[in-house]
Short mmCIF file of C-alpha atoms in Angstrom, two decimals:
data_model
loop_
_atom_site.label_atom_id
_atom_site.label_comp_id
_atom_site.label_asym_id
_atom_site.label_seq_id
_atom_site.Cartn_x
_atom_site.Cartn_y
_atom_site.Cartn_z
CA MET A 1 -29.71 -39.70 11.70
CA GLU A 2 -26.07 -38.51 11.06
CA VAL A 3 -25.78 -34.18 12.22
CA LEU A 4 -22.91 -33.07 10.28
CA MET A 5 -21.55 -30.35 11.95
CA PRO A 6 -19.55 -27.66 10.34
CA GLU A 7 -15.73 -27.92 9.63
CA PRO A 8 -13.28 -25.84 11.88
CA GLN A 9 -12.14 -23.17 10.83
CA ILE A 10 -9.85 -21.12 12.30
CA TYR A 11 -10.10 -17.42 11.37
CA VAL A 12 -7.44 -14.62 12.26
CA GLU A 13 -7.49 -11.75 11.06
CA ARG A 14 -4.64 -8.31 10.78
CA THR A 15 -5.07 -4.62 10.29
CA LEU A 16 -2.85 -1.71 10.90
CA ALA A 17 -3.10 0.75 13.78
CA ILE A 18 -1.66 4.16 13.88
CA ILE A 19 -0.71 6.30 16.63
CA LYS A 20 -0.54 9.73 15.31
CA PRO A 21 2.59 12.09 15.95
CA ASP A 22 -0.32 14.41 18.63
CA VAL A 23 -1.05 12.25 20.41
CA ILE A 24 1.99 9.79 20.95
CA ASP A 25 2.77 11.10 24.10
CA LYS A 26 -0.68 8.37 25.07
CA GLU A 27 1.39 5.52 23.10
CA GLU A 28 0.57 3.30 26.72
CA GLU A 29 -2.50 4.24 27.75
CA ILE A 30 -4.48 3.78 23.77
CA GLU A 31 -2.11 0.67 23.48
CA ASP A 32 -4.20 -0.72 27.12
CA ILE A 33 -7.31 -0.27 25.32
CA ILE A 34 -6.39 -2.16 22.89
CA LEU A 35 -4.77 -5.29 24.41
CA ARG A 36 -8.15 -4.98 26.72
CA SER A 37 -10.16 -5.06 23.88
CA GLY A 38 -9.19 -8.40 22.60
CA PHE A 39 -6.77 -7.70 20.35
CA HIS A 40 -2.85 -9.18 19.58
CA ILE A 41 -0.24 -6.33 18.97
CA ILE A 42 2.06 -9.24 16.38
CA GLN A 43 4.16 -6.26 15.76
CA LYS A 44 5.30 -2.85 16.89
CA ARG A 45 7.34 0.04 15.37
CA LYS A 46 8.75 3.70 16.66
CA LEU A 47 9.69 5.32 13.55
CA ARG A 48 9.73 8.49 11.72
CA LEU A 49 8.38 9.44 8.07
CA SER A 50 9.20 11.42 5.39
CA PRO A 51 6.67 14.20 3.64
CA GLU A 52 7.52 11.37 0.60
CA GLN A 53 6.44 8.18 2.68
CA CYS A 54 3.81 9.98 3.71
CA SER A 55 2.50 10.91 0.36
CA ASN A 56 3.22 7.57 -0.89
CA PHE A 57 1.31 6.03 1.98
CA TYR A 58 -1.55 8.07 1.17
CA ALA A 59 -1.42 7.88 -1.64
CA GLU A 60 -4.96 7.22 -2.56
CA GLN A 61 -6.00 10.23 -1.34
CA PHE A 62 -4.10 12.25 -3.31
CA GLY A 63 -5.52 15.52 -5.22
CA LYS A 64 -7.54 16.08 -2.08
CA VAL A 65 -8.22 19.54 -1.19
CA PHE A 66 -6.36 18.26 1.99
CA PHE A 67 -3.74 15.99 1.19
CA PRO A 68 -1.13 18.59 1.38
CA ASN A 69 -1.30 19.08 5.65
CA LEU A 70 -2.13 15.40 5.51
CA THR A 71 1.26 14.67 5.28
CA ALA A 72 2.55 17.72 6.41
CA TYR A 73 0.80 16.85 9.97
CA MET A 74 1.87 12.66 9.70
CA SER A 75 5.72 13.54 9.26
CA SER A 76 5.98 16.36 11.88
CA GLY A 77 6.88 13.50 14.08
CA PRO A 78 7.46 10.62 15.54
CA ILE A 79 4.11 7.59 15.17
CA VAL A 80 3.52 4.17 16.89
CA ALA A 81 2.49 1.63 14.23
CA MET A 82 1.45 -1.82 14.80
CA VAL A 83 0.17 -4.86 13.45
CA LEU A 84 -2.94 -5.46 15.11
CA ALA A 85 -4.84 -9.11 14.85
CA ARG A 86 -7.77 -10.91 15.46
CA ASN A 87 -11.33 -12.45 14.58
CA CYS A 88 -12.28 -9.72 12.36
CA ALA A 89 -9.69 -7.68 12.67
CA VAL A 90 -10.58 -4.54 10.26
CA SER A 91 -14.29 -4.03 11.00
CA CYS A 92 -13.36 -3.95 15.18
CA TRP A 93 -9.96 -1.61 15.04
CA LYS A 94 -12.70 0.62 12.60
CA GLU A 95 -15.37 0.66 15.37
CA LEU A 96 -13.46 0.39 18.66
CA LEU A 97 -11.82 4.16 16.48
CA GLY A 98 -15.14 5.80 15.37
CA PRO A 99 -15.23 8.01 12.69
CA SER A 100 -12.52 9.69 10.63
CA ASN A 101 -13.63 13.98 12.36
CA SER A 102 -12.66 13.64 15.80
CA LEU A 103 -15.69 15.82 16.33
CA ARG A 104 -18.52 14.36 14.30
CA ALA A 105 -17.44 11.21 16.64
CA ARG A 106 -17.88 13.06 19.95
CA ILE A 107 -21.55 14.03 19.16
CA THR A 108 -22.06 9.79 17.33
CA HIS A 109 -19.18 8.17 18.78
CA PRO A 110 -18.56 9.30 22.43
CA HIS A 111 -16.62 7.00 23.45
CA SER A 112 -14.78 5.82 20.43
CA LEU A 113 -10.94 6.27 20.17
CA ARG A 114 -10.91 8.97 18.15
CA ALA A 115 -13.12 11.27 20.41
CA ARG A 116 -11.24 11.15 22.84
CA TYR A 117 -7.81 11.58 21.58
CA GLY A 118 -8.52 13.35 18.13
CA THR A 119 -8.52 17.74 17.74
CA ASP A 120 -10.63 17.69 14.52
CA GLU A 121 -11.23 15.45 10.87
CA LEU A 122 -7.10 15.83 10.08
CA ARG A 123 -5.93 15.61 13.58
CA ASN A 124 -7.68 12.62 14.67
CA GLY A 125 -5.32 11.29 16.83
CA LEU A 126 -5.65 7.10 14.93
CA HIS A 127 -4.45 5.82 12.00
CA GLY A 128 -6.66 2.58 11.17
CA SER A 129 -6.94 0.69 7.72
CA LEU A 130 -10.55 0.04 5.59
CA SER A 131 -10.11 -3.32 4.38
CA ILE A 132 -8.22 -5.93 4.58
CA SER A 133 -6.71 -5.99 1.11
CA SER A 134 -5.49 -2.34 2.32
CA ALA A 135 -4.48 -3.18 6.00
CA GLU A 136 -2.08 -6.15 3.53
CA LYS A 137 -0.86 -2.94 1.43
CA GLU A 138 -0.24 -0.44 4.52
CA ILE A 139 1.25 -4.08 6.84
CA ARG A 140 3.77 -4.53 4.41
CA PHE A 141 4.73 -0.30 3.71
CA ILE A 142 5.37 -0.21 7.52
CA PHE A 143 7.15 -3.26 8.29
CA PRO A 144 8.14 -4.25 4.44
CA GLU A 145 9.46 -7.93 6.10
CA ALA A 146 6.63 -8.76 7.18
CA ILE A 147 5.46 -12.15 6.32
CA LEU A 148 1.93 -11.87 5.25
CA GLU A 149 0.20 -15.48 4.43
CA PRO A 150 -2.79 -16.73 3.81
CA VAL A 151 -4.75 -17.50 7.47
CA PRO A 152 -4.90 -21.32 7.27
CA THR A 153 -9.29 -23.09 7.28
CA GLY A 154 -10.14 -27.32 6.65
CA GLN A 155 -7.94 -29.80 6.32
CA ARG A 156 -4.77 -26.72 6.42
CA ALA A 157 -6.30 -25.39 9.87
CA ARG A 158 -6.10 -28.77 10.88
CA ASP A 159 -2.69 -28.99 10.16
CA TYR A 160 -1.36 -26.64 12.20
CA LEU A 161 -3.15 -27.78 14.98
CA ASN A 162 -1.25 -30.65 15.14
CA LEU A 163 1.33 -29.61 13.97
CA TYR A 164 1.98 -26.70 16.14
CA VAL A 165 -0.76 -26.54 19.44
CA LYS A 166 -1.35 -30.26 20.50
CA PRO A 167 2.66 -31.06 20.76
CA THR A 168 2.87 -27.68 22.44
CA LEU A 169 -0.46 -28.27 24.73
CA LEU A 170 0.41 -31.90 25.31
CA ALA A 171 4.05 -30.58 26.50
CA GLY A 172 2.30 -27.74 29.31
CA LEU A 173 -0.25 -31.08 30.51
CA THR A 174 2.88 -32.94 31.40
CA ALA A 175 5.23 -30.16 32.97
CA LEU A 176 1.61 -29.27 34.79
CA CYS A 177 0.50 -32.81 36.02
CA LYS A 178 4.92 -32.57 37.48
CA GLU A 179 4.71 -29.33 39.13
CA LYS A 180 1.51 -29.40 41.15
CA PRO A 181 0.96 -25.49 40.98
CA ALA A 182 -1.67 -24.25 43.70
CA ASP A 183 -3.01 -22.29 40.26
CA PRO A 184 -2.88 -25.34 37.18
CA MET A 185 -4.25 -22.60 34.96
CA ILE A 186 -2.39 -19.05 35.93
CA TRP A 187 0.16 -21.54 35.73
CA LEU A 188 -0.15 -22.97 32.47
CA ALA A 189 -1.47 -20.01 30.92
CA ASP A 190 1.40 -18.52 31.63
CA TRP A 191 3.74 -22.15 30.95
CA LEU A 192 2.02 -21.24 27.67
CA ILE A 193 2.83 -18.38 26.86
CA GLU A 194 6.65 -18.65 27.55
CA HIS A 195 6.78 -21.97 25.64
CA ASN A 196 4.98 -20.55 22.01
CA PRO A 197 7.06 -21.85 19.07
CA ASN A 198 5.74 -19.43 17.11
CA LYS A 199 5.42 -16.35 19.80
CA PRO A 200 5.89 -13.05 18.28
CA LYS A 201 8.57 -10.60 18.89
CA LEU A 202 6.99 -6.56 18.62
CA GLN A 203 9.86 -4.57 17.02
CA TYR A 204 11.16 -2.05 18.59
CA ARG A 205 12.68 0.92 15.58
CA ILE A 206 12.71 4.06 15.12
CA SER A 207 13.23 5.50 11.51
CA GLN A 208 14.50 8.83 10.50
#
C-alpha cells in the first residue's frame, strides 16, 4: 500500500520590529538576541519619525488616553526598524517581546525583552506587529520600497527551489570538491552565503 506523503512547502513569515528611542543604545545587544532566537534581519533602517508620522503609524490607537504621550515618546529620538523573517515570525517575536506593559512583563515574563529593556506600560522599549496583516501594513509604512510578495507554496515553492536553490547548491558542492577544505561544512556555508543570488541588502538610513 502506497503511503502518500504531504507535499513539501516553504513557510516564511515577516514581521516588523522597532527598537524605540529610549533603548536605542542597546541596539547591538538586542540584535544579537534577535539573531540567536532564530530570526533573520532582512531589512534595517535607522530613522526619526515626526509626531505626524507616529500618529499615522499608530492610527488604530487614536482616541485613547495614552495616544498623545505615545506619539510624543516615539518621536522623541531616532528608532531602529527591522524586518524580521522566520517561520511563525509574528507570534515568535510577540512571545520574545512579552506583555506590552513592562511592569507586568517583569512579573509574568521576566526573561522577555520588554521585561529587560522596558520601563513601564508606555515606554516598553520595543514594538512588534500584532498580526500578519498588520505586519505587512507596518513594513510598507517604514519601508515603502519593500516588495512583499506572497510566500510560495506547493508547485511555486518547487519551482523556486529548482530555479534558485538547486543550481546554487550544485555550484557550491562542485567548488567544494575542487577546493577540498579542512572543514567542508563551514566552507560550504560561507560559500553559499557569499554566492546567494537573492542575498538581502540591509538598509541603513537616517531620516529626519
